Amino acid sequence: MAHSHHKSGLVPLTLAAIGIVYGDIGTSPLYTMKEVFSKEHGLPLTPDNIMGIVSLIFWGLTVIVSLKYVTLVLRANNRGEGGIMALMALALSSVSRSGRFYFPLMVMGLFGATLFYGDSIITPAISVLSAIEGLEVAAPGLEPYVVPLTVIVLVGLYSVQARGTAGIGKWFGPIMVVWFATLAAMGIVNIIEAPDILAALNPLYALKFMVQNGLVAFIALGAVVLAFTGAEALYADMGHFGPKPIRMAWFLVAFPGLALNYLGQGALLIHRPEAVDNPFFQQLGPWSIYPLVALSTVATVIASQATISGTFSMTKQAIALGFLPRMRVEHTSATEMGQIYLPMVNWLQLAVVVLAVIGFGSSSNLAAAYGIAVTATMLVTTVLTFFVIRYRWHYNLLLCFFATGFFLIIDVALFSSNALKILHGGWFPLLLGIILFTIMLTWKRGRELVFDNLQKHAIPLDAFLESLFIAPPIRVPGTAIYLRGETDGVPHAMLHNLAHNKVLHERVIFLTVKIHEVPWVPLAERVRVYALGHDCYQLNVHYGFKDEPNIPQALEAAAEFGLTFESLETSYFIARQTVIKGPGAGMAPWREHLFVGMSRNARGAADYYQVPSNRVIELGTQIMI
């Protein structure tokens, strides 16, 4: 159980959580107010509207983040793991596999997850852009340099991923504390100038604003959402910190800093309406712009780092749950379990992020694209939470409806106001989501077809061994380990070995890896051994989807069952499946091509399970789908 939060106390963990969990939501003040009052939304800049918006943002942070995420959703965790993939695994395991909810929930969960990828592409783009756009406030002549500078910063950020973030990571928390303190200080300075903004703490202003402005207010909601982006990250990173530091960091640092800053920006706009073109950078005066640009660039890089790490751990979970082919996962830190690096994901993500920065060109254009990904993921989280509390915890139905229905109404309102912007840029995360969604479902379906094919041709192991030992083959020294799927019969590799080499090793192990819909499997439950007679054993290794599969390590654990392994005497026989397209019913031809292409490029099992490569013998088999 490599949980980092048992090692250190509450204060260091809270500090770390501020740096990782709240980077994204913490950098929202850079662009939220500017967007709400931008010309396209047609919301007039009047004191009443300013009060209404600030009140909406304040109460939105209270209801969506403090109540929904920090209070309710953090409880719906999968053995301490959060995030939409873990939540989906939890919801799926609480309804029956054959039931009517299973497939729709899987589709929803997957779509929410793929939109999280869209979100994690827009977050680095919009936040770093909006930080560097502060230069335009200082000197309008610097405008042409904004996009190139942003690209340079982002390329730098993605290039250092391979080294891991352990070294610089310890600075994230303290820097973000400075950031939130700066937000609070700037807010207070402006609140003192126009204290009447404090009336916005009254939720009636938010309601009045919604009622009086009708459609305009509904459109404005699409931009108000920008203040809540990053709430999803707070749940996804739960496994690293545990719920307590996340709650502490929110109520003691992030929430006060954000609330004061939005109040301050509201006060500034009432006081000096001309600051509306970029209120964030005009809160203190011209002297402060360059230091602010520097600080906010660092803060947005930290926020982007958190979404990149989130993407890595999400991809690793998707691979374990069978939605993506096996890829290279490198561990960048020997001590921290969660510090992983997936080269392929990293460079693909960088390519798309740079395209987004150049293609959209400004944070205002990206804002339209941002909202839809965020609100859709929030909506899915609410629905999945309902299934968990109803079917997993068996709460009273009325209670479940009230607990999630209230948030559902808010989510639907926010989502639909963003749906108005699909043509303005909302199509971008949706398109990314649909592509990823297709890839994931195709992989899952393709694996099922391969599995069905193997099952059709499977020879039951017990009967086979029984008939084999009637006239036993020659036994040669050493141990043979055959990887065997959960429901496979006799491993193909063994059939080939018997057919061509006509020998059997003196000790034969059938090794089956089972990955469960929980994040961690305790060490005591990891390995089970069953004797099959004639020195043949079935060895089952159980992992959770966040565990790191390591077979040599699992073999050491088998010693308590009386099996010891000499690594030079042990050979691993693995069948490498080559999938070929067959005629007849399977998937649509283009999906078959996609699946075949992915399975050709997937990492071999030996590599994925960390088996020493010089002890592996691969035997090929062809499978038609």
JSON list of N, CA, C and O in Angstrom, two decimals, residues 59 226 235 442 480 544 623:
[
{"chain": "A", "resi": 59, "resn": "TRP", "atom": "N", "xyz": [-21.37, 32.21, -4.14]},
{"chain": "A", "resi": 59, "resn": "TRP", "atom": "CA", "xyz": [-22.28, 31.12, -3.73]},
{"chain": "A", "resi": 59, "resn": "TRP", "atom": "C", "xyz": [-22.05, 29.87, -4.57]},
{"chain": "A", "resi": 59, "resn": "TRP", "atom": "O", "xyz": [-22.26, 28.76, -4.10]},
{"chain": "A", "resi": 226, "resn": "LEU", "atom": "N", "xyz": [-16.31, 29.45, -15.21]},
{"chain": "A", "resi": 226, "resn": "LEU", "atom": "CA", "xyz": [-14.84, 29.50, -15.25]},
{"chain": "A", "resi": 226, "resn": "LEU", "atom": "C", "xyz": [-14.27, 29.62, -13.83]},
{"chain": "A", "resi": 226, "resn": "LEU", "atom": "O", "xyz": [-13.14, 29.22, -13.58]},
{"chain": "A", "resi": 235, "resn": "TYR", "atom": "N", "xyz": [-11.13, 16.15, -6.52]},
{"chain": "A", "resi": 235, "resn": "TYR", "atom": "CA", "xyz": [-11.60, 14.79, -6.26]},
{"chain": "A", "resi": 235, "resn": "TYR", "atom": "C", "xyz": [-10.63, 13.77, -6.86]},
{"chain": "A", "resi": 235, "resn": "TYR", "atom": "O", "xyz": [-10.33, 12.74, -6.28]},
{"chain": "A", "resi": 442, "resn": "THR", "atom": "N", "xyz": [-13.71, 0.97, -28.51]},
{"chain": "A", "resi": 442, "resn": "THR", "atom": "CA", "xyz": [-13.24, 0.03, -29.51]},
{"chain": "A", "resi": 442, "resn": "THR", "atom": "C", "xyz": [-12.27, -0.96, -28.88]},
{"chain": "A", "resi": 442, "resn": "THR", "atom": "O", "xyz": [-12.32, -2.16, -29.13]},
{"chain": "A", "resi": 480, "resn": "ALA", "atom": "N", "xyz": [9.01, -23.54, -15.47]},
{"chain": "A", "resi": 480, "resn": "ALA", "atom": "CA", "xyz": [8.38, -22.81, -16.58]},
{"chain": "A", "resi": 480, "resn": "ALA", "atom": "C", "xyz": [7.17, -22.07, -16.02]},
{"chain": "A", "resi": 480, "resn": "ALA", "atom": "O", "xyz": [6.37, -22.64, -15.29]},
{"chain": "A", "resi": 544, "resn": "GLY", "atom": "N", "xyz": [-5.01, -4.09, -7.78]},
{"chain": "A", "resi": 544, "resn": "GLY", "atom": "CA", "xyz": [-6.02, -3.06, -8.01]},
{"chain": "A", "resi": 544, "resn": "GLY", "atom": "C", "xyz": [-5.59, -2.22, -9.20]},
{"chain": "A", "resi": 544, "resn": "GLY", "atom": "O", "xyz": [-4.46, -2.34, -9.67]},
{"chain": "A", "resi": 623, "resn": "ILE", "atom": "N", "xyz": [-5.05, -14.60, -33.82]},
{"chain": "A", "resi": 623, "resn": "ILE", "atom": "CA", "xyz": [-6.44, -14.62, -33.38]},
{"chain": "A", "resi": 623, "resn": "ILE", "atom": "C", "xyz": [-7.26, -13.84, -34.37]},
{"chain": "A", "resi": 623, "resn": "ILE", "atom": "O", "xyz": [-6.90, -12.73, -34.76]}
]
